[in-house]
Tab-separated table of C-alpha atoms and ligand atoms in Angstrom:
chain	number	residue	atom	x	y	z
V	16	MET	CA	8.939	-2.790	-22.666
V	17	LEU	CA	5.344	-2.895	-21.506
V	18	THR	CA	3.993	-6.376	-21.002
V	19	THR	CA	1.174	-7.486	-23.241
V	20	ILE	CA	-1.771	-9.581	-22.172
V	21	ASN	CA	-0.939	-12.496	-24.458
V	22	GLU	CA	2.611	-12.888	-23.249
V	23	VAL	CA	3.529	-16.356	-21.989
V	24	LYS	CA	3.789	-16.172	-18.218
V	25	ARG	CA	6.581	-17.551	-16.105
V	26	LYS	CA	5.711	-20.720	-14.249
V	27	PHE	CA	5.218	-20.250	-10.532
V	28	ASP	CA	7.964	-22.036	-8.639
V	29	VAL	CA	8.589	-20.711	-5.165
V	30	GLU	CA	12.159	-22.013	-4.886
V	31	GLU	CA	13.090	-20.426	-8.184
V	32	ILE	CA	11.389	-17.196	-7.147
V	33	ARG	CA	13.335	-17.111	-3.880
V	34	ASN	CA	16.540	-17.139	-5.918
V	35	ASP	CA	15.459	-13.798	-7.410
V	36	PHE	CA	15.562	-12.150	-3.969
V	37	PRO	CA	19.188	-12.061	-2.761
V	38	ILE	CA	18.300	-11.017	0.789
V	39	LEU	CA	16.428	-14.286	1.326
V	40	LYS	CA	19.783	-16.091	1.273
V	41	ARG	CA	21.256	-14.136	4.142
V	42	LEU	CA	21.632	-15.302	7.709
V	43	VAL	CA	20.296	-13.444	10.736
V	44	ASN	CA	21.770	-14.423	14.076
V	45	GLY	CA	23.403	-17.345	12.303
V	46	LYS	CA	20.050	-18.675	11.015
V	47	PRO	CA	18.508	-18.396	7.543
V	48	LEU	CA	16.315	-15.290	7.428
V	49	VAL	CA	12.586	-16.019	7.714
V	50	TYR	CA	11.082	-12.752	6.545
V	51	LEU	CA	7.433	-12.493	7.570
V	52	ASP	CA	7.035	-8.716	7.740
V	53	ASN	CA	5.986	-8.073	4.187
V	54	ALA	CA	3.121	-5.790	5.166
V	55	ALA	CA	5.732	-3.342	6.496
V	56	THR	CA	7.890	-3.583	3.406
V	57	SER	CA	8.576	-6.318	0.910
V	58	GLN	CA	11.983	-7.513	-0.273
V	59	LYS	CA	13.423	-6.532	-3.651
V	60	PRO	CA	14.207	-8.862	-6.542
V	61	GLN	CA	17.620	-8.586	-8.190
V	62	ALA	CA	15.936	-7.010	-11.225
V	63	VAL	CA	14.897	-3.995	-9.119
V	64	ILE	CA	18.320	-3.697	-7.498
V	65	ASP	CA	19.916	-3.904	-10.969
V	66	ALA	CA	17.617	-1.189	-12.332
V	67	LEU	CA	18.732	1.165	-9.555
V	68	THR	CA	22.404	0.329	-10.111
V	69	GLN	CA	22.054	0.719	-13.877
V	70	TYR	CA	20.434	4.127	-13.474
V	71	TYR	CA	23.013	5.497	-11.055
V	72	THR	CA	25.960	3.875	-12.831
V	73	PHE	CA	25.153	4.775	-16.428
V	74	ASP	CA	22.000	6.859	-16.847
V	75	ASN	CA	21.861	9.443	-14.038
V	76	ALA	CA	20.632	12.889	-15.089
V	77	ASN	CA	17.799	15.184	-14.075
V	78	ILE	CA	14.590	14.758	-16.026
V	79	HIS	CA	12.191	16.974	-17.990
V	80	ARG	CA	14.778	19.700	-18.549
V	81	GLY	CA	17.929	18.721	-20.391
V	82	LEU	CA	17.990	18.504	-24.151
V	83	TYR	CA	20.977	16.220	-23.964
V	84	PHE	CA	21.181	12.457	-24.327
V	85	LEU	CA	21.284	11.386	-20.674
V	86	SER	CA	18.496	13.693	-19.559
V	87	GLU	CA	16.275	12.432	-22.335
V	88	LEU	CA	17.142	8.849	-21.466
V	89	ALA	CA	16.338	9.368	-17.765
V	90	THR	CA	13.096	11.164	-18.678
V	91	GLU	CA	12.065	8.370	-20.992
V	92	GLN	CA	12.703	5.726	-18.338
V	93	TYR	CA	10.818	7.676	-15.673
V	94	GLU	CA	7.838	8.288	-17.941
V	95	THR	CA	7.853	4.643	-19.060
V	96	ALA	CA	7.577	3.707	-15.395
V	97	ARG	CA	4.504	5.926	-15.171
V	98	LEU	CA	2.981	4.033	-18.098
V	99	LYS	CA	3.718	0.750	-16.335
V	100	VAL	CA	1.886	1.997	-13.230
V	101	LYS	CA	-1.014	3.124	-15.398
V	102	GLU	CA	-1.276	-0.402	-16.817
V	103	LEU	CA	-0.753	-2.060	-13.440
V	104	ILE	CA	-3.839	-0.407	-11.970
V	105	ASN	CA	-5.633	0.129	-15.284
V	106	ALA	CA	-5.936	3.905	-15.082
V	107	LEU	CA	-7.504	5.592	-18.078
V	108	SER	CA	-4.484	7.804	-18.690
V	109	ALA	CA	-0.865	8.091	-17.515
V	110	SER	CA	-1.576	11.722	-16.584
V	111	GLU	CA	-3.756	10.395	-13.754
V	112	ILE	CA	-0.682	8.790	-12.155
V	113	ILE	CA	1.035	11.174	-9.738
V	114	PHE	CA	4.374	10.015	-8.360
V	115	VAL	CA	4.684	10.748	-4.645
V	116	ARG	CA	6.780	9.421	-1.770
V	117	GLY	CA	4.276	6.773	-0.767
V	118	THR	CA	0.756	6.139	0.456
V	119	THR	CA	1.200	8.621	3.291
V	120	GLU	CA	2.104	11.460	0.979
V	121	ALA	CA	-0.656	10.525	-1.449
V	122	ILE	CA	-3.339	10.845	1.228
V	123	ASN	CA	-1.829	14.077	2.574
V	124	LEU	CA	-1.861	15.441	-0.968
V	125	VAL	CA	-5.558	14.696	-1.417
V	126	ALA	CA	-6.450	16.128	1.997
V	127	SER	CA	-4.462	19.292	1.426
V	128	SER	CA	-5.441	19.946	-2.184
V	129	LEU	CA	-9.136	19.139	-1.716
V	130	CYS	CA	-9.135	21.534	1.221
V	131	ARG	CA	-7.504	24.251	-0.824
V	132	ALA	CA	-9.942	23.561	-3.652
V	133	LYS	CA	-12.664	24.516	-1.132
V	134	HIS	CA	-14.164	21.061	-1.434
V	135	PHE	CA	-14.897	21.147	2.309
V	136	LYS	CA	-16.798	23.676	4.422
V	137	ASP	CA	-16.498	23.839	8.203
V	138	GLY	CA	-18.528	20.979	9.648
V	139	ASP	CA	-18.265	18.778	6.540
V	140	GLU	CA	-17.590	15.098	7.013
V	141	VAL	CA	-15.069	12.538	5.841
V	142	ILE	CA	-16.051	8.929	6.412
V	143	ILE	CA	-13.191	6.632	7.339
V	144	SER	CA	-13.249	3.267	9.130
V	145	ASN	CA	-12.135	1.838	12.449
V	146	MET	CA	-9.353	-0.113	10.737
V	147	GLU	CA	-7.494	2.788	9.109
V	148	HIS	CA	-3.743	3.202	9.227
V	149	HIS	CA	-2.741	6.479	10.898
V	150	ALA	CA	-1.901	7.707	7.372
V	151	ASN	CA	-5.650	7.890	6.737
V	152	ILE	CA	-6.538	9.500	10.060
V	153	VAL	CA	-3.933	12.128	10.906
V	154	PRO	CA	-3.999	14.021	7.556
V	155	TRP	CA	-7.708	14.776	8.091
V	156	GLN	CA	-7.004	16.019	11.612
V	157	LEU	CA	-4.177	18.208	10.327
V	158	MET	CA	-6.651	20.046	8.129
V	159	SER	CA	-8.292	21.489	11.247
V	160	ASP	CA	-6.286	24.705	10.914
V	161	ARG	CA	-7.922	25.218	7.517
V	162	LYS	CA	-11.322	23.608	7.892
V	163	GLN	CA	-13.139	21.847	10.696
V	164	ILE	CA	-13.625	18.456	9.087
V	165	LYS	CA	-15.479	15.890	11.103
V	166	MET	CA	-14.331	12.284	10.813
V	167	LYS	CA	-17.077	9.687	10.964
V	168	VAL	CA	-15.871	6.173	11.621
V	169	ILE	CA	-17.422	3.026	10.129
V	170	PRO	CA	-17.612	0.472	12.960
V	171	ILE	CA	-16.264	-3.048	12.559
V	172	SER	CA	-17.428	-6.414	13.816
V	173	ASP	CA	-15.485	-8.698	16.163
V	174	SER	CA	-14.203	-10.589	13.142
V	175	GLY	CA	-12.883	-7.343	11.665
V	176	GLU	CA	-15.453	-6.645	8.952
V	177	LEU	CA	-16.942	-3.260	8.138
V	178	ASP	CA	-20.555	-2.651	9.105
V	179	LEU	CA	-21.939	-1.612	5.735
V	180	GLU	CA	-25.407	-0.857	7.066
V	181	ALA	CA	-23.962	1.598	9.557
V	182	TYR	CA	-21.838	3.058	6.762
V	183	GLU	CA	-24.793	3.703	4.517
V	184	LYS	CA	-26.702	5.404	7.332
V	185	MET	CA	-23.713	7.618	8.090
V	186	ILE	CA	-23.769	9.411	4.773
V	187	THR	CA	-25.412	12.837	4.968
V	188	GLU	CA	-25.431	15.921	2.767
V	189	LYS	CA	-22.312	16.988	4.702
V	190	THR	CA	-20.337	13.925	3.637
V	191	LYS	CA	-17.719	15.127	1.163
V	192	LEU	CA	-15.406	12.134	0.953
V	193	VAL	CA	-15.224	8.460	1.880
V	194	SER	CA	-11.628	7.409	2.541
V	195	VAL	CA	-11.088	3.765	3.459
V	196	VAL	CA	-8.462	1.094	3.398
V	197	HIS	CA	-8.700	-1.595	0.693
V	198	ILE	CA	-6.894	-4.274	2.747
V	199	SER	CA	-6.233	-3.750	6.456
V	200	ASN	CA	-2.551	-3.970	7.355
V	201	SER	CA	-3.361	-5.163	10.891
V	202	LEU	CA	-6.277	-7.534	10.289
V	203	GLY	CA	-5.805	-8.605	6.693
V	204	THR	CA	-9.488	-7.901	5.973
V	205	ILE	CA	-10.220	-7.295	2.299
V	206	ASN	CA	-12.926	-4.660	2.323
V	207	PRO	CA	-15.841	-4.720	-0.151
V	208	VAL	CA	-14.599	-1.519	-1.732
V	209	LYS	CA	-16.597	-1.780	-4.941
V	210	LYS	CA	-19.797	-1.811	-2.908
V	211	ILE	CA	-18.506	1.021	-0.693
V	212	ILE	CA	-17.826	3.109	-3.791
V	213	GLU	CA	-21.239	2.318	-5.317
V	214	ILE	CA	-22.967	3.466	-2.146
V	215	ALA	CA	-20.875	6.665	-1.914
V	216	HIS	CA	-21.422	7.487	-5.571
V	217	SER	CA	-25.170	7.052	-5.228
V	218	HIS	CA	-24.890	10.057	-2.885
V	219	ASP	CA	-22.447	11.880	-5.204
V	220	VAL	CA	-19.616	11.397	-2.725
V	221	PRO	CA	-16.103	10.638	-4.062
V	222	VAL	CA	-13.986	7.818	-2.633
V	223	LEU	CA	-10.297	7.516	-1.846
V	224	LEU	CA	-8.904	4.016	-1.343
V	225	ASP	CA	-5.748	3.321	0.631
V	226	GLY	CA	-4.338	0.491	-1.451
V	227	ALA	CA	-0.984	0.121	0.357
V	228	GLN	CA	-1.679	-3.542	1.148
V	229	ALA	CA	-3.823	-4.372	-1.862
V	230	VAL	CA	-1.570	-3.598	-4.843
V	231	PRO	CA	1.131	-6.020	-3.600
V	232	HIS	CA	-1.482	-8.729	-3.131
V	233	PHE	CA	-3.682	-8.811	-6.250
V	234	LYS	CA	-4.542	-7.068	-9.481
V	235	VAL	CA	-6.238	-3.741	-8.785
V	236	ASP	CA	-8.356	-2.131	-11.501
V	237	VAL	CA	-9.209	1.452	-10.589
V	238	GLN	CA	-11.642	1.825	-13.474
V	239	ASP	CA	-13.528	-1.318	-12.582
V	240	LEU	CA	-13.657	-0.202	-8.939
V	241	ASN	CA	-14.602	3.292	-10.120
V	242	ALA	CA	-12.345	4.754	-7.406
V	243	ASP	CA	-11.856	8.516	-7.494
V	244	PHE	CA	-8.462	8.312	-5.789
V	245	TYR	CA	-6.203	5.333	-5.117
V	246	ALA	CA	-2.955	5.419	-3.125
V	247	PHE	CA	-0.124	2.915	-2.777
V	248	SER	CA	3.583	2.640	-1.919
V	249	GLY	CA	6.334	1.294	-4.170
V	250	HIS	CA	8.299	-0.320	-1.350
V	251	LYS	CA	5.465	-2.713	-0.456
V	252	VAL	CA	5.144	-3.854	-4.041
V	253	PHE	CA	8.778	-5.053	-4.365
V	254	GLY	CA	10.025	-1.624	-5.506
V	255	PRO	CA	12.238	0.963	-3.789
V	256	THR	CA	11.353	3.122	-0.801
V	257	GLY	CA	10.560	6.795	-1.320
V	258	ILE	CA	8.331	6.275	-4.352
V	259	GLY	CA	4.590	5.783	-4.398
V	260	VAL	CA	1.529	6.568	-6.409
V	261	LEU	CA	-1.558	8.668	-6.189
V	262	TYR	CA	-4.086	7.810	-8.859
V	263	GLY	CA	-6.807	10.386	-9.297
V	264	LYS	CA	-9.575	10.712	-11.846
V	265	THR	CA	-8.777	13.588	-14.198
V	266	GLU	CA	-11.971	15.424	-13.265
V	267	TRP	CA	-10.786	15.612	-9.640
V	268	LEU	CA	-7.120	16.299	-10.280
V	269	GLU	CA	-8.065	19.137	-12.633
V	270	ILE	CA	-9.985	21.059	-9.974
V	271	MET	CA	-7.368	20.514	-7.252
V	272	PRO	CA	-4.605	23.096	-6.791
V	273	PRO	CA	-0.971	21.921	-6.549
V	274	TYR	CA	0.184	20.326	-3.312
V	275	GLN	CA	3.635	21.911	-3.375
V	276	GLY	CA	5.158	24.686	-5.461
V	277	GLY	CA	8.544	24.812	-7.134
V	278	GLY	CA	10.322	23.710	-10.247
V	279	ASP	CA	8.914	21.274	-12.819
V	280	MET	CA	5.255	22.074	-12.080
V	281	ILE	CA	4.833	25.503	-13.673
V	282	ARG	CA	4.219	26.912	-17.107
V	283	THR	CA	5.059	30.578	-16.395
V	284	VAL	CA	6.210	32.378	-13.280
V	285	THR	CA	6.289	36.093	-12.512
V	286	PHE	CA	6.458	37.649	-9.062
V	287	GLU	CA	2.759	38.392	-9.390
V	288	LYS	CA	1.388	35.151	-10.743
V	289	THR	CA	2.239	31.585	-11.666
V	290	THR	CA	0.448	29.333	-14.113
V	291	PHE	CA	0.725	25.627	-13.587
V	292	ASP	CA	1.706	22.793	-15.854
V	293	ASP	CA	-0.712	20.100	-17.012
V	294	LEU	CA	-1.321	16.846	-15.180
V	295	PRO	CA	0.534	15.061	-13.764
V	296	ARG	CA	3.347	17.631	-13.555
V	297	LYS	CA	1.162	20.114	-11.637
V	298	PHE	CA	1.491	17.805	-8.616
V	299	GLU	CA	5.160	16.932	-9.000
V	300	ALA	CA	7.147	19.937	-7.809
V	301	GLY	CA	10.922	19.615	-7.650
V	302	THR	CA	13.283	16.867	-8.730
V	303	PRO	CA	11.442	13.633	-8.098
V	304	ASN	CA	12.733	10.255	-7.001
V	305	ILE	CA	13.874	9.357	-10.505
V	306	ALA	CA	15.672	6.147	-9.537
V	307	GLY	CA	12.703	5.176	-7.370
V	308	GLY	CA	10.287	5.572	-10.274
V	309	ILE	CA	12.497	3.521	-12.559
V	310	GLY	CA	12.919	0.899	-9.823
V	311	LEU	CA	9.157	0.727	-9.370
V	312	GLY	CA	8.839	0.168	-13.108
V	313	ALA	CA	11.267	-2.757	-12.785
V	314	ALA	CA	9.216	-4.156	-9.893
V	315	ILE	CA	6.078	-4.013	-12.022
V	316	ASP	CA	7.885	-5.836	-14.850
V	317	TYR	CA	8.931	-8.442	-12.303
V	318	ILE	CA	5.366	-9.076	-11.114
V	319	ASN	CA	4.025	-9.036	-14.652
V	320	GLN	CA	6.119	-12.078	-15.525
V	321	PHE	CA	3.672	-14.149	-13.520
V	322	ASP	CA	0.010	-14.990	-13.726
V	323	ARG	CA	-1.002	-13.000	-10.675
V	324	ASN	CA	-3.757	-15.476	-9.850
V	325	GLU	CA	-1.040	-18.056	-9.174
V	326	LEU	CA	0.686	-15.684	-6.756
V	327	VAL	CA	-2.611	-15.004	-4.977
V	328	ALA	CA	-3.365	-18.739	-4.789
V	329	HIS	CA	0.028	-19.403	-3.165
V	330	GLU	CA	-0.455	-16.575	-0.664
V	331	ASN	CA	-3.924	-17.835	0.189
V	332	LYS	CA	-2.542	-21.315	0.827
V	333	LEU	CA	0.022	-19.804	3.179
V	334	LEU	CA	-2.705	-17.827	4.934
V	335	ASP	CA	-4.858	-20.951	5.423
V	336	TYR	CA	-1.886	-22.982	6.603
V	337	ALA	CA	-0.713	-20.327	9.079
V	338	THR	CA	-4.250	-19.748	10.380
V	339	GLU	CA	-4.744	-23.461	10.940
V	340	LYS	CA	-1.376	-23.958	12.657
V	341	LEU	CA	-1.674	-20.865	14.837
V	342	SER	CA	-5.202	-21.722	15.917
V	343	HIS	CA	-3.811	-24.908	17.516
V	344	VAL	CA	-1.436	-22.941	19.734
V	345	GLU	CA	-2.967	-22.845	23.196
V	346	GLY	CA	-3.712	-19.372	24.501
V	347	LEU	CA	-3.220	-17.795	21.072
V	348	ARG	CA	-5.979	-15.580	19.682
V	349	ILE	CA	-6.062	-14.392	16.103
V	350	ILE	CA	-7.190	-10.778	15.749
V	351	GLY	CA	-8.966	-10.456	12.423
V	352	THR	CA	-10.963	-13.411	11.208
V	353	ALA	CA	-12.880	-11.862	8.324
V	354	LYS	CA	-14.167	-14.135	5.574
V	355	GLU	CA	-12.256	-12.213	2.927
V	356	LYS	CA	-8.659	-11.945	4.051
V	357	ALA	CA	-5.250	-11.355	2.556
V	358	SER	CA	-2.094	-13.011	3.850
V	359	VAL	CA	-1.771	-11.155	7.157
V	360	VAL	CA	-2.195	-12.871	10.526
V	361	SER	CA	-2.253	-10.774	13.695
V	362	PHE	CA	-2.320	-12.549	17.025
V	363	VAL	CA	-1.924	-12.200	20.757
V	364	ILE	CA	-0.911	-14.855	23.274
V	365	GLU	CA	-2.328	-14.812	26.748
V	366	GLY	CA	0.217	-13.642	29.312
V	367	ILE	CA	2.978	-12.834	26.806
V	368	HIS	CA	3.596	-9.352	25.436
V	369	PRO	CA	3.889	-9.266	21.627
V	370	TYR	CA	7.266	-7.516	21.954
V	371	ASP	CA	8.617	-10.554	23.782
V	372	ILE	CA	7.380	-12.822	21.012
V	373	GLY	CA	9.038	-10.669	18.336
V	374	THR	CA	12.329	-10.271	20.181
V	375	ILE	CA	12.726	-13.917	21.080
V	376	ILE	CA	11.947	-15.339	17.650
V	377	ASP	CA	14.296	-12.782	16.105
V	378	THR	CA	17.141	-14.706	17.733
V	379	ASP	CA	16.196	-17.512	15.336
V	380	GLY	CA	16.229	-15.177	12.345
V	381	ILE	CA	12.443	-14.837	12.175
V	382	ALA	CA	11.199	-11.311	11.385
V	383	ILE	CA	7.612	-10.422	12.257
V	384	ARG	CA	6.177	-7.090	13.282
V	385	THR	CA	4.958	-6.420	16.793
V	386	GLY	CA	3.207	-3.295	18.007
V	387	HIS	CA	0.131	-1.303	17.054
V	388	HIS	CA	1.003	-1.289	13.334
V	389	CYS	CA	0.082	2.414	13.111
V	390	THR	CA	-3.533	1.480	13.816
V	391	GLN	CA	-3.983	2.528	17.441
V	392	PRO	CA	-7.774	3.082	17.193
V	393	LEU	CA	-8.058	-0.470	15.864
V	394	MET	CA	-6.021	-1.845	18.776
V	395	ALA	CA	-8.381	0.052	21.112
V	396	ARG	CA	-11.369	-1.539	19.332
V	397	PHE	CA	-9.983	-5.001	20.102
V	398	ASN	CA	-8.868	-3.954	23.544
V	399	VAL	CA	-5.250	-4.934	23.005
V	400	PRO	CA	-2.191	-2.656	23.218
V	401	ALA	CA	-0.430	-4.446	20.395
V	402	THR	CA	-0.354	-7.642	18.355
V	403	ALA	CA	2.269	-9.845	16.783
V	404	ARG	CA	1.794	-9.926	13.030
V	405	ALA	CA	3.081	-12.285	10.374
V	406	SER	CA	2.494	-11.215	6.781
V	407	PHE	CA	3.330	-13.327	3.754
V	408	VAL	CA	3.927	-12.814	0.082
V	409	PHE	CA	4.514	-15.179	-2.812
V	410	TYR	CA	8.154	-15.936	-1.921
V	411	ASN	CA	7.251	-17.288	1.517
V	412	THR	CA	6.879	-20.996	2.204
V	413	LYS	CA	5.076	-23.410	4.510
V	414	GLU	CA	8.471	-24.326	5.985
V	415	GLU	CA	8.869	-20.736	7.108
V	416	ILE	CA	5.493	-20.867	8.811
V	417	ASP	CA	6.574	-24.089	10.543
V	418	LYS	CA	9.617	-22.206	11.845
V	419	LEU	CA	7.359	-19.428	13.113
V	420	ILE	CA	5.239	-21.974	14.988
V	421	LEU	CA	8.356	-23.585	16.499
V	422	GLY	CA	9.542	-20.122	17.513
V	423	ILE	CA	6.234	-19.388	19.207
V	424	GLN	CA	6.363	-22.708	21.063
V	425	LYS	CA	9.827	-21.771	22.272
V	426	VAL	CA	8.560	-18.390	23.526
V	427	LYS	CA	5.699	-20.095	25.338
V	428	LYS	CA	8.044	-22.513	27.088
V	429	MET	CA	10.114	-19.566	28.332
V	430	PHE	CA	7.043	-17.969	29.873
V	431	ILE	CA	5.494	-20.985	31.512
M	1	7TS	N1	-1.800	2.487	4.663
M	1	7TS	C1	-1.665	1.187	4.960
M	1	7TS	C2	-2.853	0.275	4.875
M	1	7TS	C3	-0.422	0.686	5.327
M	1	7TS	O1	-0.297	-0.605	5.609
M	1	7TS	C4	0.680	1.572	5.405
M	1	7TS	C5	2.017	1.121	5.899
M	1	7TS	C6	0.483	2.913	5.039
M	1	7TS	C7	-0.772	3.334	4.692
M	1	7TS	C8	1.612	3.885	4.989
M	1	7TS	O2	2.474	3.556	3.949
M	1	7TS	P1	3.821	4.363	3.725
M	1	7TS	O3	4.547	3.578	2.677
M	1	7TS	O4	3.464	5.724	3.263
M	1	7TS	O5	4.536	4.377	5.039
M	1	7TS	N2	1.955	0.011	6.770
M	1	7TS	C9	2.964	-0.449	7.524
M	1	7TS	C10	2.828	-1.596	8.325
M	1	7TS	O6	1.814	-2.277	8.385
M	1	7TS	N3	3.977	-1.810	8.967
M	1	7TS	O7	4.834	-0.845	8.631
M	1	7TS	C11	4.220	-0.001	7.724
């Protein structure tokens, strides 16, 4: 069932919500798990786990091909999930929703298909930013065997905000795409993407947004943003791994050739010539991640129970609380202090390698990410090899942040 706008929403109660996520009850090293690595992947509510079990236990069949009961049932569930995604991000049509493996595959698809559509000439430019995940850097470099595409990089300030003036000046007649992250996974910065799109469009340049960190955090409306492409991963939005979404405006998807060839994406095949199916099937060669799609649908239903503003408000409180507490830790420096931030806090502590922080607090069951977070050029910009990063979602609590602070104090004592 698709949720309707007037539906009564479930009251936000963090303790009740935590009961929906079985993993949050487990122990790690004999201590209750404190899971603060949600930017890497989020945990799954029972409803998502049940949807996967239900599918494999009772409904498993391949889709789009069988005229028998189970195949039709699986097809219906998979296509209903597509409708749920369409509503989640307010796409104009479900045919603009391409199921892929995740954000990484979505961006690779756009790079590859735009290249093959001859959208780029040698020497053309793609504008990215200094805070991109490698998933929005490497695909453009990989195109070099087809076209010499030059990447231009929007600089960022010391607080981790994009320099919009520099961005505007960067656009030339060779600029063929702007591809930027909506929310930085390493800094937490929420970029002014509507403005970025307006500027690009005033030069007739399309925009791809990497929404991997944004869709889990707040309501994204691709029509309101006027994004040409939007990518995100199911596993960060409380759904399964191996499923993700590329949204593309019909006008773009229509002129792009398929990314991969095979079954399920053709209309007719002879040895001489193949004609392709309509959108979105043209981009979905082979048996897809059927269970993943259905599980993502269940994750969307889960989120839709709530007034998302209440979830955002809770996450923002956690962000403020963590920022305040961490800023009182001597020798600790927060990397990423933008005005508009989502619930991600990256930090370094003088004289202590982030890996040591992560490993030591893990003994108390606290999971944070340490490393370069697949943003090495960003680490270089801040002149650090790595950071420790805590990232929160709506099921996290202030008590968990207190445990993180205690853990950090413990690490510091060991190094003094
Ligand atoms: N873009 C951003 C902004 C991301 O945060 C990530 C994953 C990706 C792209 C790639 O997503 P995938 O699902 O295709 O792998 N970010 C992280 C992270 O911060 N820690 O682990 C993965």
